Short mmCIF file of N, CA, C and O in Angstrom, two decimals:
data_model
loop_
_atom_site.label_atom_id
_atom_site.label_comp_id
_atom_site.label_asym_id
_atom_site.label_seq_id
_atom_site.Cartn_x
_atom_site.Cartn_y
_atom_site.Cartn_z
N MET A 561 10.45 10.96 -12.74
CA MET A 561 9.71 10.00 -11.80
C MET A 561 8.28 10.48 -11.86
O MET A 561 8.00 11.60 -11.53
N GLY A 562 7.44 9.67 -11.92
CA GLY A 562 5.93 9.72 -12.02
C GLY A 562 5.14 9.79 -10.75
O GLY A 562 5.82 9.75 -9.49
N ARG A 563 3.87 10.33 -10.74
CA ARG A 563 3.47 10.14 -9.54
C ARG A 563 3.37 9.17 -8.50
O ARG A 563 3.56 9.62 -7.04
N ARG A 564 3.26 7.96 -9.06
CA ARG A 564 3.37 6.79 -8.18
C ARG A 564 4.82 6.43 -7.47
O ARG A 564 4.98 6.05 -6.38
N GLY A 565 5.70 6.90 -8.44
CA GLY A 565 7.17 6.61 -7.90
C GLY A 565 7.41 7.70 -6.92
O GLY A 565 8.11 7.51 -5.90
N LYS A 566 6.68 8.99 -6.97
CA LYS A 566 7.11 10.14 -6.02
C LYS A 566 6.33 9.68 -4.68
O LYS A 566 6.89 9.80 -3.70
N LEU A 567 5.08 9.19 -4.80
CA LEU A 567 4.43 8.36 -3.47
C LEU A 567 5.12 7.48 -3.22
O LEU A 567 5.40 7.48 -1.83
N LEU A 568 5.77 6.52 -3.70
CA LEU A 568 6.48 5.36 -3.22
C LEU A 568 7.74 5.82 -2.40
O LEU A 568 7.90 5.69 -1.22
N ALA A 569 8.36 6.91 -3.03
CA ALA A 569 9.55 7.57 -2.27
C ALA A 569 9.09 8.23 -0.91
O ALA A 569 9.60 8.07 -0.01
N ARG A 570 7.53 8.91 -0.76
CA ARG A 570 7.41 9.44 0.39
C ARG A 570 7.04 8.30 1.40
O ARG A 570 7.43 8.71 2.50
N ILE A 571 6.28 7.43 0.83
CA ILE A 571 6.20 6.22 1.95
C ILE A 571 7.50 5.65 2.39
O ILE A 571 7.62 5.33 3.72
N LEU A 572 8.41 5.38 1.61
CA LEU A 572 9.67 4.62 2.06
C LEU A 572 10.26 5.71 2.79
O LEU A 572 11.25 5.20 3.81
N SER A 573 10.11 7.11 2.67
CA SER A 573 11.00 8.08 3.69
C SER A 573 10.62 8.12 5.02
O SER A 573 11.21 8.32 5.94
N GLY A 574 9.39 7.76 5.07
CA GLY A 574 8.77 7.36 6.32
C GLY A 574 8.32 8.83 7.22
O GLY A 574 7.88 9.00 8.38
N GLN A 575 8.44 9.74 6.46
CA GLN A 575 8.38 11.27 7.01
C GLN A 575 7.02 11.81 6.98
O GLN A 575 6.60 12.81 7.34
N SER A 576 6.09 11.10 5.98
CA SER A 576 4.73 11.76 5.78
C SER A 576 3.77 10.63 6.16
O SER A 576 2.55 10.64 5.21
N ASP A 577 3.61 9.83 6.78
CA ASP A 577 2.77 8.68 7.23
C ASP A 577 1.18 9.10 7.52
O ASP A 577 0.15 8.41 7.13
N GLY A 578 1.32 10.22 8.11
CA GLY A 578 -0.14 10.78 8.15
C GLY A 578 -0.86 11.56 7.47
O GLY A 578 -2.01 12.09 7.47
N ASN A 579 -0.16 11.75 6.11
CA ASN A 579 -0.51 12.64 5.05
C ASN A 579 -0.58 11.82 3.64
O ASN A 579 0.22 12.40 2.63
N ILE A 580 -0.75 10.47 3.79
CA ILE A 580 -1.01 9.78 2.36
C ILE A 580 -2.50 9.71 2.09
O ILE A 580 -3.12 9.03 2.94
N ARG A 581 -2.78 10.21 1.05
CA ARG A 581 -4.15 9.87 0.54
C ARG A 581 -4.54 8.40 0.15
O ARG A 581 -3.71 7.78 -0.26
N PHE A 582 -5.62 8.00 0.85
CA PHE A 582 -6.22 6.63 0.86
C PHE A 582 -6.10 6.25 -0.77
O PHE A 582 -5.63 5.19 -0.98
N VAL A 583 -7.00 6.79 -1.73
CA VAL A 583 -7.02 6.53 -3.07
C VAL A 583 -5.45 6.26 -3.93
O VAL A 583 -5.36 5.62 -4.49
N GLU A 584 -4.77 7.25 -3.38
CA GLU A 584 -3.24 7.29 -3.83
C GLU A 584 -2.61 5.97 -3.56
O GLU A 584 -1.94 5.32 -4.41
N LEU A 585 -2.74 5.47 -2.22
CA LEU A 585 -2.14 4.35 -1.70
C LEU A 585 -2.82 3.18 -2.42
O LEU A 585 -1.77 2.46 -2.68
N CYS A 586 -4.09 3.16 -2.32
CA CYS A 586 -4.76 1.93 -3.28
C CYS A 586 -4.20 1.76 -4.63
O CYS A 586 -3.92 0.61 -5.08
N GLY A 587 -4.11 2.90 -5.39
CA GLY A 587 -3.50 2.94 -6.78
C GLY A 587 -1.94 2.09 -6.56
O GLY A 587 -1.37 1.66 -7.44
N LEU A 588 -1.08 2.75 -5.76
CA LEU A 588 0.17 2.47 -5.41
C LEU A 588 0.02 0.84 -5.48
O LEU A 588 0.97 0.07 -6.20
N LEU A 589 -0.62 0.28 -4.40
CA LEU A 589 -0.57 -1.27 -4.35
C LEU A 589 -1.03 -1.88 -5.51
O LEU A 589 -0.49 -2.96 -5.86
N LEU A 590 -2.00 -1.38 -6.39
CA LEU A 590 -2.34 -1.91 -7.65
C LEU A 590 -1.33 -2.27 -8.58
O LEU A 590 -0.97 -3.02 -9.30
N SER A 591 -0.48 -0.95 -8.95
CA SER A 591 0.56 -0.87 -9.63
C SER A 591 1.79 -1.70 -9.11
O SER A 591 2.36 -2.02 -9.89
N LEU A 592 1.87 -2.25 -7.97
CA LEU A 592 2.65 -3.35 -7.27
C LEU A 592 2.46 -4.58 -7.45
O LEU A 592 3.10 -5.46 -7.21
N GLY A 593 1.24 -4.81 -8.25
CA GLY A 593 0.74 -5.98 -8.48
C GLY A 593 -0.41 -6.70 -7.50
O GLY A 593 -0.49 -7.80 -7.57
N PHE A 594 -0.65 -6.08 -6.34
CA PHE A 594 -1.47 -6.78 -5.36
C PHE A 594 -3.11 -6.61 -6.24
O PHE A 594 -3.37 -5.90 -7.20
N ILE A 595 -3.71 -7.38 -5.46
CA ILE A 595 -5.26 -7.65 -5.99
C ILE A 595 -6.16 -7.25 -5.03
O ILE A 595 -5.75 -7.43 -3.54
N GLU A 596 -7.09 -6.37 -5.22
CA GLU A 596 -7.93 -5.72 -4.18
C GLU A 596 -9.33 -6.22 -4.15
O GLU A 596 -9.99 -6.69 -5.28
N ARG A 597 -9.55 -6.49 -2.71
CA ARG A 597 -11.03 -6.93 -2.47
C ARG A 597 -11.86 -6.18 -1.42
O ARG A 597 -11.09 -5.47 -0.45
N ILE A 598 -12.84 -5.59 -1.72
CA ILE A 598 -13.57 -4.87 -0.95
C ILE A 598 -14.63 -5.39 -0.23
O ILE A 598 -15.49 -6.15 -0.67
N LYS A 599 -14.73 -5.24 1.04
CA LYS A 599 -15.93 -5.77 1.88
C LYS A 599 -16.17 -4.79 2.90
O LYS A 599 -15.40 -4.48 4.32
N GLY A 600 -17.13 -4.17 2.84
CA GLY A 600 -17.58 -2.59 3.52
C GLY A 600 -16.73 -1.66 3.46
O GLY A 600 -16.54 -1.27 2.44
N SER A 601 -16.29 -1.03 4.57
CA SER A 601 -15.20 -0.29 4.51
C SER A 601 -13.62 -0.80 4.29
O SER A 601 -13.02 0.12 4.29
N HIS A 602 -13.67 -2.04 4.46
CA HIS A 602 -12.31 -2.63 4.48
C HIS A 602 -11.71 -2.86 2.91
O HIS A 602 -12.37 -3.69 2.31
N HIS A 603 -10.68 -2.37 2.60
CA HIS A 603 -10.09 -2.57 1.24
C HIS A 603 -8.90 -3.41 1.51
O HIS A 603 -7.88 -3.01 2.26
N ILE A 604 -9.04 -4.94 1.09
CA ILE A 604 -7.98 -5.71 1.61
C ILE A 604 -7.28 -6.17 0.13
O ILE A 604 -7.85 -6.35 -0.86
N PHE A 605 -5.76 -6.41 0.57
CA PHE A 605 -5.15 -6.31 -0.75
C PHE A 605 -4.28 -7.58 -0.38
O PHE A 605 -3.39 -7.45 0.60
N TYR A 606 -3.93 -8.18 -1.53
CA TYR A 606 -3.06 -9.75 -1.24
C TYR A 606 -2.46 -9.77 -2.61
O TYR A 606 -2.78 -9.02 -3.61
N LYS A 607 -1.23 -10.54 -2.65
CA LYS A 607 -0.47 -10.71 -3.82
C LYS A 607 0.32 -12.11 -3.62
O LYS A 607 0.55 -12.48 -2.59
N GLU A 608 0.35 -12.68 -4.50
CA GLU A 608 0.94 -14.05 -4.79
C GLU A 608 2.30 -14.09 -4.38
O GLU A 608 3.01 -13.17 -4.78
N GLY A 609 2.69 -14.99 -3.44
CA GLY A 609 4.29 -14.88 -2.56
C GLY A 609 4.34 -13.97 -1.63
O GLY A 609 5.67 -14.03 -1.19
N ILE A 610 3.24 -13.33 -1.01
CA ILE A 610 3.41 -12.31 -0.06
C ILE A 610 2.63 -12.92 0.94
O ILE A 610 1.38 -13.19 0.68
N GLU A 611 2.94 -13.38 1.78
CA GLU A 611 2.35 -13.94 3.40
C GLU A 611 1.39 -12.81 3.89
O GLU A 611 0.16 -13.40 4.14
N GLU A 612 1.86 -11.80 4.09
CA GLU A 612 0.88 -10.62 4.64
C GLU A 612 -0.29 -10.39 3.92
O GLU A 612 -0.29 -10.06 2.66
N ILE A 613 -1.34 -9.97 4.59
CA ILE A 613 -2.61 -9.10 3.69
C ILE A 613 -2.37 -7.72 4.13
O ILE A 613 -2.56 -7.51 5.33
N ILE A 614 -2.76 -6.92 3.59
CA ILE A 614 -2.97 -5.45 3.76
C ILE A 614 -4.46 -5.04 3.91
O ILE A 614 -5.29 -5.36 2.77
N ASN A 615 -4.80 -4.61 5.01
CA ASN A 615 -6.34 -4.14 5.19
C ASN A 615 -6.27 -2.82 5.58
O ASN A 615 -5.79 -2.25 6.40
N LEU A 616 -6.82 -2.04 4.41
CA LEU A 616 -6.90 -0.50 4.93
C LEU A 616 -8.23 -0.06 4.89
O LEU A 616 -9.25 -0.48 4.27
N GLN A 617 -8.39 1.12 5.67
CA GLN A 617 -9.55 2.03 5.97
C GLN A 617 -9.46 3.07 5.52
O GLN A 617 -8.34 3.97 6.20
N GLU A 618 -10.45 3.97 5.04
CA GLU A 618 -10.26 5.24 4.83
C GLU A 618 -10.64 6.10 5.95
O GLU A 618 -11.80 5.68 6.56
N LYS A 619 -9.87 7.28 6.41
CA LYS A 619 -10.47 7.94 7.45
C LYS A 619 -10.11 9.45 6.82
O LYS A 619 -9.25 10.06 6.72
N ASN A 620 -11.22 10.02 6.40
CA ASN A 620 -11.39 11.68 6.05
C ASN A 620 -10.43 11.78 4.89
O ASN A 620 -9.75 12.72 4.79
N GLY A 621 -10.50 10.61 3.98
CA GLY A 621 -9.84 10.74 2.76
C GLY A 621 -8.17 10.35 2.80
O GLY A 621 -7.42 10.27 1.70
N GLN A 622 -7.83 9.93 3.91
CA GLN A 622 -6.41 9.74 4.26
C GLN A 622 -6.41 8.24 4.63
O GLN A 622 -7.28 7.76 5.05
N THR A 623 -5.15 7.68 4.57
CA THR A 623 -4.74 6.30 5.13
C THR A 623 -4.34 6.77 6.52
O THR A 623 -3.57 7.58 6.98
N LYS A 624 -4.62 5.57 7.38
CA LYS A 624 -4.18 5.93 8.87
C LYS A 624 -2.77 5.36 8.88
O LYS A 624 -2.35 4.60 8.23
N PRO A 625 -2.08 6.19 9.69
CA PRO A 625 -0.52 6.22 9.73
C PRO A 625 -0.01 4.91 9.90
O PRO A 625 0.95 4.46 9.16
N TYR A 626 -0.44 4.06 10.74
CA TYR A 626 -0.04 2.69 11.12
C TYR A 626 -0.09 1.87 9.88
O TYR A 626 0.58 0.84 9.73
N GLN A 627 -1.36 1.93 8.99
CA GLN A 627 -1.62 1.46 7.82
C GLN A 627 -0.30 1.48 6.90
O GLN A 627 0.27 0.53 5.92
N VAL A 628 0.08 2.91 6.72
CA VAL A 628 1.08 3.25 5.79
C VAL A 628 2.38 2.86 6.35
O VAL A 628 3.18 2.17 5.50
N LYS A 629 2.57 2.73 7.67
CA LYS A 629 3.78 1.81 8.22
C LYS A 629 3.89 0.52 7.67
O LYS A 629 4.65 -0.01 7.21
N GLN A 630 2.93 -0.43 7.74
CA GLN A 630 2.63 -1.71 7.42
C GLN A 630 3.09 -1.89 5.93
O GLN A 630 3.62 -2.90 5.73
N VAL A 631 2.34 -1.08 5.07
CA VAL A 631 2.67 -1.20 3.51
C VAL A 631 4.05 -0.96 3.13
O VAL A 631 4.77 -1.77 2.73
N ARG A 632 5.00 0.01 4.10
CA ARG A 632 6.10 0.32 4.01
C ARG A 632 6.83 -1.03 4.34
O ARG A 632 7.91 -1.46 3.59
N GLU A 633 6.65 -1.50 5.37
CA GLU A 633 7.58 -2.69 5.76
C GLU A 633 7.29 -3.96 4.92
O GLU A 633 8.27 -4.68 4.51
N ILE A 634 6.41 -4.16 4.37
CA ILE A 634 6.17 -4.94 3.30
C ILE A 634 6.68 -4.96 1.98
O ILE A 634 7.38 -5.48 1.30
N ILE A 635 6.76 -3.53 1.56
CA ILE A 635 7.32 -3.16 0.36
C ILE A 635 8.86 -3.52 0.56
O ILE A 635 9.45 -3.85 -0.63
N LEU A 636 9.44 -3.21 1.81
CA LEU A 636 10.78 -3.13 2.03
C LEU A 636 11.23 -4.49 2.11
O LEU A 636 12.46 -5.23 1.45
N ASN A 637 10.56 -5.24 3.05
CA ASN A 637 10.87 -6.90 3.20
C ASN A 637 10.92 -7.63 1.91
O ASN A 637 11.59 -8.57 1.79
N TYR A 638 9.65 -7.32 0.97
CA TYR A 638 9.75 -8.14 -0.38
C TYR A 638 10.68 -7.40 -1.57
O TYR A 638 10.39 -7.74 -2.61
N LYS A 639 11.33 -6.18 -1.20
CA LYS A 639 11.90 -5.36 -2.22
C LYS A 639 10.81 -5.26 -3.30
O LYS A 639 11.39 -5.45 -4.44
N LEU A 640 9.76 -4.62 -3.19
CA LEU A 640 8.86 -4.33 -4.26
C LEU A 640 9.10 -2.94 -4.90
O LEU A 640 9.42 -2.26 -4.44
N GLU A 641 8.93 -3.22 -6.44
CA GLU A 641 9.03 -2.03 -7.07
C GLU A 641 7.83 -1.84 -8.13
O GLU A 641 7.20 -2.88 -8.40
N ILE A 642 7.58 -0.56 -8.41
CA ILE A 642 6.32 -0.35 -9.17
C ILE A 642 6.76 -1.21 -10.79
O ILE A 642 7.60 -0.98 -11.36
N GLY A 643 5.64 -1.97 -11.10
CA GLY A 643 5.69 -2.51 -12.35
C GLY A 643 5.95 -3.94 -12.07
O GLY A 643 6.03 -4.99 -12.84
N ASP A 644 6.39 -4.24 -11.21
CA ASP A 644 6.56 -5.99 -10.52
C ASP A 644 5.33 -6.68 -10.82
O ASP A 644 4.34 -6.25 -10.46
N LYS A 645 5.61 -7.93 -11.44
CA LYS A 645 4.18 -8.65 -11.51
C LYS A 645 4.27 -9.68 -10.53
O LYS A 645 3.52 -9.52 -9.60
N ASP A 646 5.07 -10.72 -10.59
CA ASP A 646 4.93 -11.86 -9.74
C ASP A 646 6.24 -11.92 -9.03
O ASP A 646 6.44 -12.91 -8.57
N GLU A 647 7.05 -10.75 -8.89
CA GLU A 647 8.22 -10.89 -8.18
C GLU A 647 7.93 -10.65 -6.62
O GLU A 647 7.25 -9.79 -6.26
N ALA A 648 8.66 -11.47 -5.85
CA ALA A 648 8.38 -11.20 -4.47
C ALA A 648 9.68 -11.60 -3.93
O ALA A 648 10.56 -12.04 -4.41
#
């Protein structure tokens, strides 16, 4: 299992929401097929076939715990996996 696979497992476990590095989560979302748009400090991720838009902000190099929870819910609801392109 690669780095992104391990990160995905950590996120899905829900035990380290306050300890997810911002750049790692952004990279994971990109590998899940999301498109990133940056406006100021807001990193906005969207993907065709997914209604929700993910809006992340960095805080001391980490992702805010409630944002990690939102990402987890989207991954679970849409059954996303690393390498998916347009599957939703």
